[in-house]
C-alpha positions as MATLAB code, in Angstrom:
seq = 'MGEILRATFPCLSPSALKMDQFYAIGCRDLLLPNETTSIAYQNCVTLTRIGTYVGPLLGIFVLVCVFVTRFFFSPSILTGIYGKSFTSLSPRDQRQFRLHNTWPVLNLIALPFIALPIFQVVLGNREWSDSFFGNSAITFQDSAISSSTLVIALNAYELVYDENLRPLYVFHHVGSLLGLQGFAINALSMPLQGTEKMNQYLKAADVCSFWIFFSCILGILSRVVYILRRSSPHGGKRLTNVYRSAITIEGLTLTLEAMTVYYLLYINSDVLPSKPRNCIAVLQALFTMTKINTFRRLVDVYKKHVRRLSYAQRKSSTSEKGLL';
ca = [
       0.000    0.000    0.000;
       2.834    2.362    0.886;
       4.513    1.722   -2.478;
       1.250    2.461   -4.314;
       0.817    5.736   -2.414;
       4.401    6.809   -3.101;
       4.011    5.944   -6.798;
       0.726    7.848   -7.018;
       1.882   10.822   -4.925;
       5.624   11.438   -5.401;
       5.474   14.180   -2.763;
       5.029   11.430   -0.139;
       8.460    9.931   -0.804;
      10.945   10.194    2.092;
      13.173   12.652    0.243;
      10.223   14.925   -0.548;
       9.162   14.962    3.067;
      12.384   16.580    4.202;
      11.457   19.792    5.944;
      13.867   21.989    3.976;
      12.245   20.869    0.731;
       8.821   21.498    2.221;
       9.770   25.054    3.153;
      11.248   25.646   -0.299;
       8.168   24.652   -2.318;
       6.579   28.096   -2.347;
       9.929   29.863   -2.659;
      10.740   28.199   -5.988;
       8.583   30.775   -7.740;
      11.303   33.325   -6.936;
      13.824   31.448   -9.088;
      14.476   32.382  -12.699;
      14.006   29.570  -15.285;
      17.701   28.597  -15.354;
      18.399   29.071  -11.637;
      18.651   26.365   -8.999;
      19.299   28.818   -6.176;
      19.627   32.546   -5.515;
      19.964   34.928   -2.571;
      16.246   35.731   -2.755;
      15.404   32.016   -2.770;
      17.673   31.254    0.189;
      16.271   34.192    2.181;
      12.739   33.019    1.417;
      13.498   29.474    2.583;
      15.099   30.780    5.773;
      12.202   33.097    6.598;
       9.467   30.526    5.999;
      11.339   27.945    8.072;
      11.693   30.425   10.925;
       7.998   31.250   10.814;
       7.112   27.646   11.658;
       9.192   27.355   14.828;
       8.927   30.811   16.464;
       5.735   29.873   18.344;
       6.995   26.564   19.799;
      10.381   28.128   20.543;
       8.721   30.917   22.533;
       6.934   28.342   24.677;
      10.156   26.381   25.226;
      12.059   29.498   26.276;
       9.327   30.512   28.731;
       9.748   27.067   30.313;
      13.518   27.693   30.404;
      12.838   30.916   32.346;
      10.691   28.963   34.801;
      13.344   26.252   35.154;
      16.210   28.702   35.725;
      14.271   30.735   38.300;
      12.957   27.708   40.160;
      16.083   25.550   40.266;
      19.117   27.807   39.723;
      17.858   30.753   41.770;
      15.803   29.038   44.429;
      15.602   30.688   47.885;
      18.058   28.174   49.350;
      20.664   28.838   46.643;
      20.304   32.626   46.883;
      20.546   32.418   50.674;
      23.864   30.620   50.264;
      25.095   33.285   47.816;
      23.818   36.506   49.413;
      23.220   35.466   53.032;
      21.321   37.993   55.163;
      21.033   40.392   52.239;
      18.515   37.954   50.760;
      16.864   36.517   53.880;
      16.164   40.007   55.262;
      14.005   40.827   52.234;
      10.240   40.478   52.384;
       8.699   37.481   50.554;
       7.591   39.799   47.742;
      11.087   41.286   47.379;
      12.659   37.823   47.494;
      10.403   36.800   44.624;
      11.488   39.882   42.652;
      15.130   39.248   43.500;
      14.945   35.757   41.991;
      13.571   37.175   38.729;
      16.272   39.847   38.626;
      18.929   37.129   38.889;
      17.383   35.149   36.044;
      17.199   38.135   33.708;
      20.922   38.997   33.223;
      21.945   35.341   32.900;
      19.587   34.669   29.989;
      20.328   38.046   28.408;
      24.037   37.247   28.518;
      23.297   34.019   26.653;
      21.204   35.833   24.032;
      23.562   38.793   23.485;
      26.315   37.169   21.353;
      23.746   35.388   19.173;
      22.147   38.701   18.190;
      25.361   40.751   18.158;
      27.190   38.581   15.611;
      24.393   38.655   12.986;
      24.123   42.435   13.373;
      27.825   43.002   12.776;
      28.037   40.409    9.992;
      24.787   41.183    8.135;
      23.437   44.637    8.994;
      26.831   46.325    9.329;
      28.744   43.885    7.110;
      28.265   42.307    3.706;
      26.820   38.918    4.649;
      23.272   37.679    4.020;
      20.722   36.567    6.604;
      20.636   33.166    4.893;
      24.415   32.625    5.325;
      25.600   29.995    7.821;
      26.177   31.207   11.359;
      29.394   29.183   11.581;
      31.170   27.018    9.021;
      28.806   25.090    6.782;
      26.150   24.510    9.427;
      22.452   24.582    8.611;
      21.980   27.299   11.248;
      21.808   30.700    9.560;
      22.341   34.222   10.867;
      18.572   34.646   10.719;
      18.089   31.510   12.860;
      20.552   32.874   15.403;
      18.976   36.333   15.506;
      15.409   35.040   15.807;
      16.318   32.467   18.479;
      18.029   35.097   20.641;
      15.156   37.533   20.041;
      12.649   34.874   21.062;
      14.588   34.215   24.272;
      14.530   37.916   25.202;
      10.813   38.195   24.423;
      10.160   34.981   26.388;
      11.656   36.788   29.387;
       9.132   39.571   28.812;
       6.295   37.041   28.670;
       7.562   35.349   31.820;
       7.734   38.663   33.684;
       4.144   39.431   32.654;
       3.024   36.303   34.499;
       5.605   36.288   37.298;
       5.452   39.922   38.440;
       2.025   40.660   39.875;
       2.890   44.345   40.381;
       4.326   45.100   36.948;
       3.712   48.715   35.992;
       1.288   49.420   33.110;
       4.011   50.924   30.910;
       6.052   47.716   31.182;
       2.936   45.660   30.486;
       2.428   47.586   27.231;
       6.120   47.154   26.392;
       6.060   43.402   26.922;
       2.759   42.913   25.097;
       4.100   45.014   22.218;
       7.188   42.834   21.930;
       5.072   39.657   21.957;
       2.766   40.994   19.245;
       5.781   42.053   17.207;
       7.259   38.550   17.371;
       3.997   36.887   16.384;
       3.548   39.379   13.557;
       7.032   38.499   12.333;
       6.185   34.786   12.297;
       2.901   35.286   10.438;
       4.502   37.486    7.793;
       7.479   35.141    7.437;
       5.178   32.248    6.564;
       3.565   34.309    3.812;
       6.875   35.234    2.169;
       6.477   32.844   -0.820;
       3.278   34.699   -1.744;
       4.733   38.184   -1.332;
       7.424   38.212   -4.016;
      11.002   39.470   -4.017;
      10.190   43.153   -3.467;
       8.092   42.501   -0.362;
      10.698   40.113    0.988;
      13.461   42.706    0.597;
      11.296   45.191    2.479;
      10.732   42.618    5.184;
      14.456   41.943    5.528;
      15.165   45.671    5.822;
      12.608   45.847    8.620;
      14.369   42.893   10.272;
      17.663   44.813   10.030;
      16.131   47.680   11.988;
      14.329   45.537   14.563;
      17.431   43.454   15.325;
      18.877   46.476   17.115;
      15.952   46.402   19.548;
      17.034   43.031   20.856;
      20.723   43.975   20.894;
      20.201   47.111   22.985;
      17.528   45.417   25.095;
      20.052   42.749   26.120;
      22.594   45.390   27.151;
      20.092   47.467   29.121;
      18.492   44.370   30.652;
      21.825   43.117   31.941;
      22.853   46.533   33.254;
      19.630   47.425   35.067;
      19.255   44.014   36.721;
      22.887   43.864   37.851;
      22.513   47.303   39.460;
      19.338   46.112   41.197;
      21.138   43.024   42.510;
      24.073   45.095   43.805;
      21.710   47.575   45.456;
      19.741   44.841   47.200;
      22.753   42.762   48.209;
      24.803   45.702   49.536;
      22.389   48.390   50.780;
      25.224   50.147   52.662;
      27.745   49.959   49.840;
      29.056   53.480   50.438;
      31.203   55.152   47.803;
      31.709   51.903   45.895;
      27.968   51.650   45.260;
      27.933   55.350   44.346;
      30.483   54.665   41.612;
      28.366   51.744   40.378;
      25.331   54.022   40.132;
      27.268   56.703   38.248;
      28.683   54.207   35.769;
      25.273   52.597   35.241;
      23.566   55.966   34.698;
      26.182   56.979   32.133;
      26.093   53.695   30.212;
      22.304   53.369   30.333;
      21.758   56.956   29.197;
      24.151   56.548   26.279;
      22.686   53.170   25.307;
      19.037   54.220   25.205;
      19.989   57.374   23.267;
      22.055   55.340   20.816;
      19.208   52.850   20.352;
      16.668   55.532   19.443;
      19.117   57.327   17.137;
      20.118   54.067   15.410;
      16.560   52.870   14.780;
      15.290   56.224   13.518;
      18.393   56.703   11.368;
      17.928   53.279    9.766;
      14.269   54.096    9.122;
      15.354   57.337    7.463;
      17.989   55.852    5.154;
      15.658   52.973    4.206;
      12.626   55.197    3.587;
      12.857   54.465   -0.148;
      12.665   50.698    0.512;
      10.293   50.431    3.471;
       6.631   51.371    2.861;
       5.068   53.919    5.189;
       2.966   51.362    7.116;
       5.799   49.183    8.538;
       8.004   52.257    8.897;
       5.394   54.054   11.005;
       4.722   50.891   13.010;
       8.415   50.530   13.880;
       8.622   54.238   14.742;
       5.646   53.997   17.129;
       7.018   50.854   18.796;
      10.404   52.529   19.178;
       8.711   55.484   20.892;
       6.977   53.055   23.289;
      10.211   51.196   24.014;
      12.101   54.469   24.552;
       9.441   55.713   26.986;
       9.740   52.470   28.943;
      13.521   52.708   29.122;
      13.448   56.407   30.049;
      11.119   55.509   32.913;
      13.594   52.844   34.074;
      16.431   55.353   33.692;
      14.615   57.965   35.801;
      14.007   55.418   38.541;
      17.720   54.596   38.545;
      18.578   58.300   38.849;
      16.102   58.680   41.745;
      17.634   55.709   43.557;
      21.102   57.203   43.024;
      19.994   60.564   44.465;
      18.489   58.884   47.528;
      21.685   56.908   48.010;
      23.812   60.076   47.811;
      21.556   61.902   50.295;
      21.661   58.965   52.697;
      25.440   58.731   52.381;
      25.839   62.484   52.885;
      23.597   62.384   55.962;
      25.595   59.498   57.446;
      28.860   61.381   56.849;
      27.514   64.560   58.494;
      26.232   62.559   61.443;
      29.604   60.838   61.825;
      31.414   64.175   61.600;
      29.122   65.704   64.241;
      29.722   62.764   66.584;
      33.483   63.117   66.232;
      33.321   66.840   67.025;
      31.204   66.092   70.089;
      33.839   63.705   71.377;
      36.526   66.336   70.931;
];
């Protein structure tokens, strides 16, 4: 029976059922009559393949966030690392502290896998469909989307985990989730869109890749500062220097992100239609507002720390004069 089916329907043969060939079926329309492959064809195959696994990958990465928080940053482990700095926190703050430990670890994992494609493709002369290393089947686009999905999975996890998440951060996280799902839906329709639409889509991907890159940097920085503040509340001048460095780096990074995205939108205005260009611009404004809010909170914490330190120094100086 199997032989009859395979003879009647050649597409059911084992070789035809290979996933790469399945993804490529719709993309073959992009080939010229005498071509067996082309950059447009390879990009189309890569995009349609990615569109099929973004959803499952997001779910897997959310489970990774749960696993890391529950088993690598359990209360017993954090008590052994931070001691009284952790046990003295309220149950709510301990819960937050565990999340803030998970965040920089996973962002550190994601950062190189988004940074390399940016420098090789967006700022270099490689293609998204080129191999990430050697002759592997993993492409730069696979690497970029996987790291992006991990970062957005962290956003999804925080939406569920943090019961007191501020509305602005809720909008930010929901926006990133909708953006990822929109990417997957559009990627699956690439074979129907044609070469021009696909080139526009890839230009949009160039711009959006910087969101994840800068988000990783800012995510690592802000969470590390939070951890240092909670684990050494009386850090003195050393903590003051940490705050100053963090404020400088974070301010420069969020400014550079906005300038980079809007500059790329400007220079690609002849390629990108107004609809996706305006959508990216609005999302960038939302993301910038969120990061400015985080930046202002960091500055406020720094000012409180300086006032507390100054008060302690004046009190100590007054006590010494009284003894004299």
